[in-house]
mmCIF file of N, CA and C in Angstrom:
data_model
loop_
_atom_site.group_PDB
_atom_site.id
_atom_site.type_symbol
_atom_site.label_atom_id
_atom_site.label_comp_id
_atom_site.label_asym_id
_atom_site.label_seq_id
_atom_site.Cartn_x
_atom_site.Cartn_y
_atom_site.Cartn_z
ATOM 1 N N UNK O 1 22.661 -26.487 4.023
ATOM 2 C CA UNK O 1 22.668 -25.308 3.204
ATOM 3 C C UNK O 1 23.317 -25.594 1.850
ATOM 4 N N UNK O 2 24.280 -26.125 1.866
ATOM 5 C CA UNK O 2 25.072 -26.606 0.609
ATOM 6 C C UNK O 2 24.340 -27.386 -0.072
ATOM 7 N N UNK O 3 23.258 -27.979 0.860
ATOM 8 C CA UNK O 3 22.757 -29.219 -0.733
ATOM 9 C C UNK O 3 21.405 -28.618 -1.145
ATOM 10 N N UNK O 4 21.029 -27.203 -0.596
ATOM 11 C CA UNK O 4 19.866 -26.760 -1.290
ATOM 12 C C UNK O 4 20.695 -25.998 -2.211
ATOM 13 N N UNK O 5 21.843 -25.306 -2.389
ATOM 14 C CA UNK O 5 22.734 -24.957 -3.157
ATOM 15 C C UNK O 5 22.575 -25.257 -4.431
ATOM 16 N N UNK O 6 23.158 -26.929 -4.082
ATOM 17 C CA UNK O 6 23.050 -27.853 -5.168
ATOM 18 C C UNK O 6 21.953 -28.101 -5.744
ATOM 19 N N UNK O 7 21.353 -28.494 -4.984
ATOM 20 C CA UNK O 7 20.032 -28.471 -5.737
ATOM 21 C C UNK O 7 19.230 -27.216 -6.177
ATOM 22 N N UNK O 8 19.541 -25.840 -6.260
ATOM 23 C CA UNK O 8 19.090 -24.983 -6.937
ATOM 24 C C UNK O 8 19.871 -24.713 -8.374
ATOM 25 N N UNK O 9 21.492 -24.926 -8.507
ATOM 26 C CA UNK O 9 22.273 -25.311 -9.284
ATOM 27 C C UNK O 9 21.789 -26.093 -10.716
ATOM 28 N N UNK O 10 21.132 -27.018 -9.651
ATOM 29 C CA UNK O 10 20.652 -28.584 -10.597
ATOM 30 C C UNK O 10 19.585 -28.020 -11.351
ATOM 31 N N UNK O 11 18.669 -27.246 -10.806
ATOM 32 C CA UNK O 11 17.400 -27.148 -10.836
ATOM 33 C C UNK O 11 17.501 -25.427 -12.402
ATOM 34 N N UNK O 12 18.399 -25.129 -11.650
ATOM 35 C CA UNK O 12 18.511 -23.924 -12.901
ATOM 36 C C UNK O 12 19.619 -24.315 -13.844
ATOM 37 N N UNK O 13 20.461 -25.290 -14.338
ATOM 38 C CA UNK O 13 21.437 -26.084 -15.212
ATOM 39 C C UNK O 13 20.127 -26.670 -15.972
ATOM 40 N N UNK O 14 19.196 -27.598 -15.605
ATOM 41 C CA UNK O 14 18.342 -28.177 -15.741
ATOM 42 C C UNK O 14 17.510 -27.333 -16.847
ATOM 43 N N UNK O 15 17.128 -25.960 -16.581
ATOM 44 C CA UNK O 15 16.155 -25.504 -17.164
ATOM 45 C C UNK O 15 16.914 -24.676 -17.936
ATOM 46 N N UNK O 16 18.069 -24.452 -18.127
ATOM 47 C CA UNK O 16 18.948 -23.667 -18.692
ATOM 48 C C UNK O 16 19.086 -24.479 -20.296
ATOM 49 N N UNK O 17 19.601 -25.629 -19.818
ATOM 50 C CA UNK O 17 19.314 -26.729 -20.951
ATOM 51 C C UNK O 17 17.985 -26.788 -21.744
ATOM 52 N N UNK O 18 16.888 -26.354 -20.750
ATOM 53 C CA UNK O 18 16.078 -26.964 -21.632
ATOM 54 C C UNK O 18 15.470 -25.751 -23.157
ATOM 55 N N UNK O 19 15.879 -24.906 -22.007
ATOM 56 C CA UNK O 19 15.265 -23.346 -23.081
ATOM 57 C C UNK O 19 15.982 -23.614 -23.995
ATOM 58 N N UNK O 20 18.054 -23.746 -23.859
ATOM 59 C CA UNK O 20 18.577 -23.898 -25.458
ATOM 60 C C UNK O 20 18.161 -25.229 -25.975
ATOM 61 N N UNK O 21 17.617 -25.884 -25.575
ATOM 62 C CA UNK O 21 17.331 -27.009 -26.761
ATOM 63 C C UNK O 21 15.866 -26.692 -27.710
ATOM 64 N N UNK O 22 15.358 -26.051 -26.603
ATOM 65 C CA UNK O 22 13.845 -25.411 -27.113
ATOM 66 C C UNK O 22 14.247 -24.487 -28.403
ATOM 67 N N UNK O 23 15.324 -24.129 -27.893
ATOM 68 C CA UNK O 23 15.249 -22.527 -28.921
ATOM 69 C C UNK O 23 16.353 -23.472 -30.220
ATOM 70 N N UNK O 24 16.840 -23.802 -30.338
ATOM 71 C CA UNK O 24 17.678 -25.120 -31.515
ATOM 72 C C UNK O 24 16.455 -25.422 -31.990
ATOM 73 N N UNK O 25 15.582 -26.403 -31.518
ATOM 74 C CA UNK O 25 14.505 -27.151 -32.470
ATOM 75 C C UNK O 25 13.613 -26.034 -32.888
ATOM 76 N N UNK O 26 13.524 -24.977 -32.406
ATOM 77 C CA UNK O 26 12.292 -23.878 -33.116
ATOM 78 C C UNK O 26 13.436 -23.437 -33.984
ATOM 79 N N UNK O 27 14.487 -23.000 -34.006
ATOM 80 C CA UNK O 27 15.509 -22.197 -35.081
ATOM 81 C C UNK O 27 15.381 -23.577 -36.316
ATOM 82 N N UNK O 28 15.260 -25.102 -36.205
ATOM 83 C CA UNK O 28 15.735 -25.708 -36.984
ATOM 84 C C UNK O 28 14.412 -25.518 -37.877
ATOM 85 N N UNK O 29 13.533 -25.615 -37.164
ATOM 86 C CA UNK O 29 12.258 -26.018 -37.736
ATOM 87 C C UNK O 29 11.640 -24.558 -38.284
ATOM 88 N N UNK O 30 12.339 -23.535 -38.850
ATOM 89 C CA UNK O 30 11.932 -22.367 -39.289
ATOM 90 C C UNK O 30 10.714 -21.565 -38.723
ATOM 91 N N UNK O 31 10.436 -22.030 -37.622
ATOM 92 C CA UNK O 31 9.653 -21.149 -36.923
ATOM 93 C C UNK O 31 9.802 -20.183 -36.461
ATOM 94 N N UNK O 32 10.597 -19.670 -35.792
ATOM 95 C CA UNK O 32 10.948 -18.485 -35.071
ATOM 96 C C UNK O 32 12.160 -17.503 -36.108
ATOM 97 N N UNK O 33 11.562 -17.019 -36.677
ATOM 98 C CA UNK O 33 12.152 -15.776 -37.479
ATOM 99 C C UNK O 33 12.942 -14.705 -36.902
ATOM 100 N N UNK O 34 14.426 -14.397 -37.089
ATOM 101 C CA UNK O 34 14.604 -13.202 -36.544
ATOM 102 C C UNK O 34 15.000 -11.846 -37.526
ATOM 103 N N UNK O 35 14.064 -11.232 -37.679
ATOM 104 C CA UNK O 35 14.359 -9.987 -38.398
ATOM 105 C C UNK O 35 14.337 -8.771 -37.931
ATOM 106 N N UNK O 36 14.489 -7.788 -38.058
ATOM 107 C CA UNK O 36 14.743 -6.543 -37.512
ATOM 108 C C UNK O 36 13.316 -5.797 -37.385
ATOM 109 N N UNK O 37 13.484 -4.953 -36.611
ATOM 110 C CA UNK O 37 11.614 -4.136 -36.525
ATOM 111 C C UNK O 37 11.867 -3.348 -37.666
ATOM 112 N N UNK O 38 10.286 -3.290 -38.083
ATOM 113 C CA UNK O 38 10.285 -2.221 -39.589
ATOM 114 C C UNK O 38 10.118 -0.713 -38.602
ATOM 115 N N UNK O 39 10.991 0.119 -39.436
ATOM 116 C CA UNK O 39 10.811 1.475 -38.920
ATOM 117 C C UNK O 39 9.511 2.238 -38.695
ATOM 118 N N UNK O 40 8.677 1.816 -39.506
ATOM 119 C CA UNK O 40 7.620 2.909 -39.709
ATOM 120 C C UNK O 40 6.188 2.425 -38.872
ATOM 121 N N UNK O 41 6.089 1.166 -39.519
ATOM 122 C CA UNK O 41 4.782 0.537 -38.757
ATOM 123 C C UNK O 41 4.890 0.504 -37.256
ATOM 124 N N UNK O 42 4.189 0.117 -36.302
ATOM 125 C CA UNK O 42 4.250 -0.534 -35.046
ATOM 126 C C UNK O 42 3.259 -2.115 -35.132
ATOM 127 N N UNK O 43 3.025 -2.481 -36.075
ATOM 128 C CA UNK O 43 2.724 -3.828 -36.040
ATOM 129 C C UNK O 43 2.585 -4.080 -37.560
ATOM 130 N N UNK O 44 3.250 -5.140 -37.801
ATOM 131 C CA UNK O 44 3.188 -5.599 -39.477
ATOM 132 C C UNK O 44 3.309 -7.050 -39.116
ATOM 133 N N UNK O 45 2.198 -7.882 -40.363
ATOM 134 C CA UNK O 45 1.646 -9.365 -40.229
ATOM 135 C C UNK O 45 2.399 -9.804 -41.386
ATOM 136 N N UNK O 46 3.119 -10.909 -40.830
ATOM 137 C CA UNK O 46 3.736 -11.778 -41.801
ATOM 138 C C UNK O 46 3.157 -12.653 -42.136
ATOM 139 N N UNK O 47 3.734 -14.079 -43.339
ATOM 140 C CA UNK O 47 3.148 -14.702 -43.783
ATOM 141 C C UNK O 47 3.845 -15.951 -43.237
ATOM 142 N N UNK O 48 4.167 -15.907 -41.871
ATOM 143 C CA UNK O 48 4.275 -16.863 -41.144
ATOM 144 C C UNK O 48 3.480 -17.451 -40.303
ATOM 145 N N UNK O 49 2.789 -18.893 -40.489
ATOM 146 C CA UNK O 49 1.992 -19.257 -39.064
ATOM 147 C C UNK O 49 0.469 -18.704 -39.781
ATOM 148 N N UNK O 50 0.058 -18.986 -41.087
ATOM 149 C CA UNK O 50 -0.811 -18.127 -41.674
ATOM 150 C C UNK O 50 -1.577 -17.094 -41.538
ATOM 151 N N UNK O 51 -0.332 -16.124 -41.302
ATOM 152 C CA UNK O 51 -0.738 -14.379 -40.972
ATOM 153 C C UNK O 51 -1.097 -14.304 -39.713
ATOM 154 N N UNK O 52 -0.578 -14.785 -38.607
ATOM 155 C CA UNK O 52 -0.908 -15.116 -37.570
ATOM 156 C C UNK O 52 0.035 -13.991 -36.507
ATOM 157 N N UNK O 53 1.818 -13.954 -36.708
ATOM 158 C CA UNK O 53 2.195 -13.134 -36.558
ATOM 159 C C UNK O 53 2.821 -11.508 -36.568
ATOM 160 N N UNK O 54 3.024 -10.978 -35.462
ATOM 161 C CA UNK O 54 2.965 -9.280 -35.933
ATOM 162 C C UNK O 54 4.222 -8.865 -34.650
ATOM 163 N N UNK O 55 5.081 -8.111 -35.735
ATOM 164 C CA UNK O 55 5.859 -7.297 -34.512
ATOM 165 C C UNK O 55 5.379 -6.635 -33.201
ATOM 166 N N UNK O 56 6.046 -6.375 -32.589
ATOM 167 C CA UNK O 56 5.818 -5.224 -31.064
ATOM 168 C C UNK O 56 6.719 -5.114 -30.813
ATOM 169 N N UNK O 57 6.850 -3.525 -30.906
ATOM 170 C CA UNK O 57 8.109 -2.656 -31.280
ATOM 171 C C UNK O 57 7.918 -2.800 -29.456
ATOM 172 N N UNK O 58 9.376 -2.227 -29.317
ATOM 173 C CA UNK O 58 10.163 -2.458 -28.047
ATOM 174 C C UNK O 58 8.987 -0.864 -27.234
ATOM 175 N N UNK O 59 8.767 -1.260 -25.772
ATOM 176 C CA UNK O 59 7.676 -0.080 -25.126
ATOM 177 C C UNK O 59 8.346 0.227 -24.026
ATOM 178 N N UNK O 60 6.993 1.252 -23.369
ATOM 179 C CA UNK O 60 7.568 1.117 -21.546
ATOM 180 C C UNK O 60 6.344 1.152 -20.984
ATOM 181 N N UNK O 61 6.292 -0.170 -20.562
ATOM 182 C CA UNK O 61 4.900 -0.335 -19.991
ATOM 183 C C UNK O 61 4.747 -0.317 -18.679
ATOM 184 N N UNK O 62 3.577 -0.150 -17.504
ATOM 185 C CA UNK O 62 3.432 0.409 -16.697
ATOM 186 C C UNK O 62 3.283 -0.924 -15.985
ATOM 187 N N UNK O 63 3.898 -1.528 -14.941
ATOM 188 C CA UNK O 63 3.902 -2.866 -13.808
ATOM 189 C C UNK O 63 3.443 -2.498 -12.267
ATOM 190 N N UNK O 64 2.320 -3.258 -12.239
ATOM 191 C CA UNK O 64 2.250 -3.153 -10.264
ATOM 192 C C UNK O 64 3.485 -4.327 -9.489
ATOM 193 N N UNK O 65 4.028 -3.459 -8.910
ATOM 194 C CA UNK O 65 5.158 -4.498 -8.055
ATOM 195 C C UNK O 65 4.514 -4.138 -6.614
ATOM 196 N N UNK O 66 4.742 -5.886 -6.278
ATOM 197 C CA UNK O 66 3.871 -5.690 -4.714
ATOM 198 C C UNK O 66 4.652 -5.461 -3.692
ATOM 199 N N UNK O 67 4.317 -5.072 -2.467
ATOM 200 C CA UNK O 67 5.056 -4.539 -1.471
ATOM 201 C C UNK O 67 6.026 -5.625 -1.365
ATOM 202 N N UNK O 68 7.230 -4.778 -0.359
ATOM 203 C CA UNK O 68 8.984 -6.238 -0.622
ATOM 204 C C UNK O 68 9.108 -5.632 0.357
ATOM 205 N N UNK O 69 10.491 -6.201 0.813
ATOM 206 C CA UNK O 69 11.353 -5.713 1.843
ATOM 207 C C UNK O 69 12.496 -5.596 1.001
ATOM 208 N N UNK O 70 13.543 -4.300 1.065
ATOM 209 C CA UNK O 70 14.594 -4.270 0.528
ATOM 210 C C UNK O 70 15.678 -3.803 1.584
ATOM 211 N N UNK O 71 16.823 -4.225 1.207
ATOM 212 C CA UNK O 71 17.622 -3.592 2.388
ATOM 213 C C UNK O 71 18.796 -2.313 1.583
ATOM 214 N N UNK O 72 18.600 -1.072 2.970
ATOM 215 C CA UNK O 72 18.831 0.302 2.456
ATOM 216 C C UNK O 72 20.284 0.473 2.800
ATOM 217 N N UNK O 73 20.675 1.395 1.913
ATOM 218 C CA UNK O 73 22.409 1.923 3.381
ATOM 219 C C UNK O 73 22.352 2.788 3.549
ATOM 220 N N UNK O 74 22.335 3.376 5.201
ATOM 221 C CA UNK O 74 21.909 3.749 5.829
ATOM 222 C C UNK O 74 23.716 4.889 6.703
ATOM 223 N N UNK O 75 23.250 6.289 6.215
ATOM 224 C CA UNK O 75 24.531 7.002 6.390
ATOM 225 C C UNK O 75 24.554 7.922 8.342
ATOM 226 N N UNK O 76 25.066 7.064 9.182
ATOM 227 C CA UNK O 76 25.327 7.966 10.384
ATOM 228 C C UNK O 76 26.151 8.546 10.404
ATOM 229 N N UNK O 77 25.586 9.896 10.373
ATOM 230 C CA UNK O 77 26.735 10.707 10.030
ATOM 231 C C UNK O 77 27.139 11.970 11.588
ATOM 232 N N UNK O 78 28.306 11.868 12.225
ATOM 233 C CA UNK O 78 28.264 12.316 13.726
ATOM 234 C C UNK O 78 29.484 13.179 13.618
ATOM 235 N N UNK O 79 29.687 14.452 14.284
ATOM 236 C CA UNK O 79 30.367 15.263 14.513
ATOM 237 C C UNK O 79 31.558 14.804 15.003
ATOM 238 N N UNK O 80 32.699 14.701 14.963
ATOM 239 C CA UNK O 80 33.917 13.729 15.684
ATOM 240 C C UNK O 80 35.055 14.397 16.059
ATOM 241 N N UNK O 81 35.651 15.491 16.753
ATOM 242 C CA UNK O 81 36.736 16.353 16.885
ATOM 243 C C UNK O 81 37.228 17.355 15.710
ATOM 244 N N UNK O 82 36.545 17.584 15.229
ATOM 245 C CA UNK O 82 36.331 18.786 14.252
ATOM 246 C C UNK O 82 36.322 18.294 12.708
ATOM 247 N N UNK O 83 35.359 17.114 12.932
ATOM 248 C CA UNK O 83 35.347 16.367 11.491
ATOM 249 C C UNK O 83 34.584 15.709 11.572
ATOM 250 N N UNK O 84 33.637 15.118 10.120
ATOM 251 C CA UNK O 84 32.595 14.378 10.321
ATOM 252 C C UNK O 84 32.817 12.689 10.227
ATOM 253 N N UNK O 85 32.391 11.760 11.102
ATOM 254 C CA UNK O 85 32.337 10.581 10.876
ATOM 255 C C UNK O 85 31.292 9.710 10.374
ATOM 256 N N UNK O 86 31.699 9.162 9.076
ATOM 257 C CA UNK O 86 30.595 8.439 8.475
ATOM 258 C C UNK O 86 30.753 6.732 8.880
ATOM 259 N N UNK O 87 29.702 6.625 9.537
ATOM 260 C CA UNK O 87 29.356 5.250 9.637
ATOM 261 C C UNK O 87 27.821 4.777 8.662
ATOM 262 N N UNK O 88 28.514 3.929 7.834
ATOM 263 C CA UNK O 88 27.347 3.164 7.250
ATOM 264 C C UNK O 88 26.751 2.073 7.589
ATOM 265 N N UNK O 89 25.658 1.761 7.498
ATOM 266 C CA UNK O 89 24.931 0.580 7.895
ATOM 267 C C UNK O 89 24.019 0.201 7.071
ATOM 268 N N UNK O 90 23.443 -1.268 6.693
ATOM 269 C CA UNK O 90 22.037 -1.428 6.311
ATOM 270 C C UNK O 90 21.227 -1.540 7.043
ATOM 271 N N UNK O 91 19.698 -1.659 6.544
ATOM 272 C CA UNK O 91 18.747 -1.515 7.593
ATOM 273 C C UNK O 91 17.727 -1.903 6.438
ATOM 274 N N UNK O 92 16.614 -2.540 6.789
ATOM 275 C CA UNK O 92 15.915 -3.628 6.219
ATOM 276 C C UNK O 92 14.546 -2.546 6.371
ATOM 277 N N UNK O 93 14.214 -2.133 5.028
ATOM 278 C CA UNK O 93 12.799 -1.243 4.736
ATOM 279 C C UNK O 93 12.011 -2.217 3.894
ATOM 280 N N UNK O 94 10.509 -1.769 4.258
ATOM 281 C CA UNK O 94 9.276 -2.205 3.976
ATOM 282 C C UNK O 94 8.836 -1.360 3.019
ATOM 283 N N UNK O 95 8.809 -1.743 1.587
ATOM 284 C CA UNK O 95 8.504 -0.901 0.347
ATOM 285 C C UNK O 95 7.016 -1.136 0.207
ATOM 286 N N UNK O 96 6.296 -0.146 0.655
ATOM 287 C CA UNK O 96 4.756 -0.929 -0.492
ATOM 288 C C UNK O 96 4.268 -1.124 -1.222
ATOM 289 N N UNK O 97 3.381 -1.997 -2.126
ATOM 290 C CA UNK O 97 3.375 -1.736 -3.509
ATOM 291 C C UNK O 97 3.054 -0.591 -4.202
ATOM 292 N N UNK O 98 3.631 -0.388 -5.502
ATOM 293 C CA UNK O 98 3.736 0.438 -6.233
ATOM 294 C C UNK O 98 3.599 0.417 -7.763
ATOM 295 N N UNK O 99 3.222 1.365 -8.366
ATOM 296 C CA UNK O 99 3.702 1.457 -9.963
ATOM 297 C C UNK O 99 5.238 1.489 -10.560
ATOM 298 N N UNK O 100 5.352 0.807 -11.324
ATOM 299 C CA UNK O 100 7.001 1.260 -11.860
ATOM 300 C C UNK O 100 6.997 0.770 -13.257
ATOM 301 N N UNK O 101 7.673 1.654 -14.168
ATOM 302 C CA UNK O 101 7.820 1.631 -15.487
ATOM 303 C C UNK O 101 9.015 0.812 -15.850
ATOM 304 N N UNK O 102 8.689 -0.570 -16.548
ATOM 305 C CA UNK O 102 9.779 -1.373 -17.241
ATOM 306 C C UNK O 102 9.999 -1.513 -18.385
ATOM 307 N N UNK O 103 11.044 -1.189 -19.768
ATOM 308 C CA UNK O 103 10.985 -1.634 -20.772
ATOM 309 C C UNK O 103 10.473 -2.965 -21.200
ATOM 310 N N UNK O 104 9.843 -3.021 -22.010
ATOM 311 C CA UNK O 104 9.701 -4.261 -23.033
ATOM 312 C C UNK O 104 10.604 -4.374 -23.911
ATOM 313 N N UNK O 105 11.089 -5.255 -24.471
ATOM 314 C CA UNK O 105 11.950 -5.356 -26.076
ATOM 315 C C UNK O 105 10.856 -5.962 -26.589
ATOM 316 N N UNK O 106 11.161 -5.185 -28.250
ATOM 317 C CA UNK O 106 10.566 -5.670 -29.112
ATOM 318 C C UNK O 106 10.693 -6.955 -29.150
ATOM 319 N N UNK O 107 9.515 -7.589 -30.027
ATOM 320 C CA UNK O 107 9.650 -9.227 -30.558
ATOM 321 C C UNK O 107 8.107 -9.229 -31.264
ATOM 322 N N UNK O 108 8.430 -10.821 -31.665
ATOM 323 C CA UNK O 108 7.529 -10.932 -32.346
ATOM 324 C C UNK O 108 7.006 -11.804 -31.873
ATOM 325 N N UNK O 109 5.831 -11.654 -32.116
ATOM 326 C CA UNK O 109 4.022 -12.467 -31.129
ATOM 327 C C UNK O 109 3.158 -13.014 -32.080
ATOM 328 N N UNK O 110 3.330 -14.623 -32.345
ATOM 329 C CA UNK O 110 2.762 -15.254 -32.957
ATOM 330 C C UNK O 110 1.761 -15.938 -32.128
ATOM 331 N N UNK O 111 0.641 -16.296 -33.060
ATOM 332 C CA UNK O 111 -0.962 -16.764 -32.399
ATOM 333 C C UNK O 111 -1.068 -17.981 -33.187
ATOM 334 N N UNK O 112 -0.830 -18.997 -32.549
ATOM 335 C CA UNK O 112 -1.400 -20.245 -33.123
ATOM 336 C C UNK O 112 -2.506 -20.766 -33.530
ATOM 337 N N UNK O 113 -3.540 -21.501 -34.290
ATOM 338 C CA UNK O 113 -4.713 -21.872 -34.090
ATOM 339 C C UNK O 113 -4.689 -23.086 -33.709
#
């Protein structure tokens, strides 16, 4: 158990590294711009990447999440000499899939050719 541990450790250190080095060489190399969303528009084309990119203002877009198992807590609640006793428990429910609304953050979405 400990050395899949480790090795999930390794495995997310690993990729942790690699995104900040990713994101250093795009910051060095003036690619990735960070500016603020314009108030008014919901998409404006810069003259980055030859007009290639455009904001997308922050949304709430609609996700199918597929059925899971989640675990619930679960309140027994029993009459006890003139008072109530709460015993809690979990208990392992079968969610099915569903719709659910997640924010997006804004960013900006460049198209390469």
């Amino acid at each position: 158990m400990t050395a899949f541990l480790r090795a999930r450790r390794l495995v997310a250190g690993a990729a942790a590294t690699g995104l900040l080095a990713g994101g250093a060489v795009l910051g060095m190399s003036g690619a990735a711009t960070a500016a603020p969303a314009p108030a008014s528009a919901p998409t404006v084309v810069t003259t980055d990447h030859d007009g290639n990119c455009h904001w997308v203002k922050g949304h709430w877009e609609k996700k199918w999440v597929k059925g899971h198992w989640e675990k619930k807590r679960v309140n027994h609640r029993t009459w006890h000499h003139g008072h109530w006793d709460d015993h809690f428990t979990y208990k392992w429910v079968y969610v099915p899939g569903h719709w659910d609304h997640q924010w997006v953050k804004g960013h900006w979405e460049c198209h390469h050719r």
